[in-house]
């Protein structure tokens, strides 16, 4: 594939040195520039496309209307419109930074975009069929609006609809909502009413009952209505003051003011009845086809084994009820309910669940390109030109933060004095996409700091202060690594550029130059010493790879790096009887039983807790944190020749050998414990035994007990 990069200064309004920008772009077949690419520079651009026979174009242009123009040019030259992609050199660079920094940043943005495109996933979709049944709770206007296209059930929920027009094609149900369960296409609404389906709407109860406590359409009784003789007036005995429950099944639910199970809501479940909701409900009538956001590999999942529960990271992290645990040791993901926030993927230590776009590898390559100075290319960024001196990688949420930065650029171009540090942006679906592996990798690549830009006070996915705990944890880890605090969370608001500029500037001022050089590290996303089945760039392995890269230049302040949740340290008490439960349960093979005890591989352990949960003796305690002394590269002097330094002895104990065949079959502790508990019950069953029957392996014990001298 031949790629061309085209840089524009937007009629000279961007503070971008075009000649220097051309020199700073890497990895393309040709780089060209123009003051007005969409105007006077367009013929030259077309000439370059033909001369170099380009089939992919990277263009610095954030304006949607002009982007369509470039798409048309591409089609005229035989390219697919999707072969043209765009980088924002205006709002993100030339309108908010001085020329040297803006030029440097523009080059890095183009390079990162090119690197990211090389890892772009092939699109994949999911489909779920559904009917046209829509339940609307208490809102007659919304029900009437939808009734033209949908089969609408209006649930009264205590409201009075007598005299309300427009409900001729609407089914009205009495009762108050007690709960909503299910998913798109299969919702079940629980209702409770004081009037049964035997009601004939004769209005006797309305006339005789307490004023204002009985509705006429549909006839229903307020739960707070007092009991009395008036309840006997019903000719069909339809009044049930203790309440009668039933369920209504529909495909979608509009419940204004309802309590959503997740802040982001669920597909087909809405807690308001505004125009956007009406449009969304109508668009889903009959079913949905949507992008498939996740890859899932149950084979490497650490959720559990043998009905024992282990890792719950994805289940606990998902804010949209898209992850279920039908059994303690199983995980199911609903691709229709998934909202692409990445919360489950940043939490999963094993890579069992991963985002398709952007994948961890794509994020890694973009970060590496943003922090590359082009030293090996002899480019503009490598020749000591002024530019970005203390690079900050910024993971920018695609929900609101990127819109706020765009607004800052527009306001700056309109004359407002808005200038903030030249952060290097990496677009993510949501701040929840970012986890400890992403931050560790950015620091391993030489970033002076890492900023997570999210929605702030009321994240659509995670609620208030969504990344407060992550930032606190990771700053603890960076302190322990000897880097000081280098992580911050920021919530840019479109209407408050001053607050963002002030907080980000203070963060930049707090950062010392990193001891880790820029642009030297390229991640493999794997463990250094371990054979594993996990996919590349799974969080645990990727984080450890990054920490190792950092430690080549930093002096850690502690042996145990706190704040890294994907690493566990195993402690075993004297209660251990060397049963094989923990080694059998461990999903990453980080525990093994030997003839002389238990051994633990810290490098493999993802801290799922399954061994601790399943230990029959409650002898295992797991603690968070990466213990550098347990890594194989730091244990070479402690291990004897032929021993694997990745394994450490966590418990000493002898295996018992069968007195008949000589095979080791259980631990001495375990045999002694069993004999203590049940020895009296089996005494005398094998008079010919050489010692205790518990000193025989199961096969030999069976032979001993059933042999009758024949």
XYZ file of N, CA, C and O in Angstrom, residues 74 257 367 387 452 681:
24
model
N -10.660 11.540 -4.135
C -10.144 10.174 -4.071
C -10.903 9.261 -5.031
O -10.302 8.460 -5.758
N -38.331 8.719 34.218
C -38.096 8.797 35.652
C -37.762 7.474 36.291
O -37.571 7.391 37.507
N 0.620 5.450 20.549
C 1.430 6.058 21.607
C 2.902 6.070 21.205
O 3.608 7.079 21.365
N 10.206 22.431 20.046
C 8.930 21.733 19.935
C 8.460 21.315 21.301
O 8.576 22.059 22.270
N -5.580 11.508 31.586
C -6.814 10.873 31.140
C -7.882 11.963 31.083
O -8.185 12.585 32.090
N -13.117 -44.912 62.426
C -14.215 -45.553 61.707
C -13.745 -46.729 60.862
O -14.544 -47.605 60.511
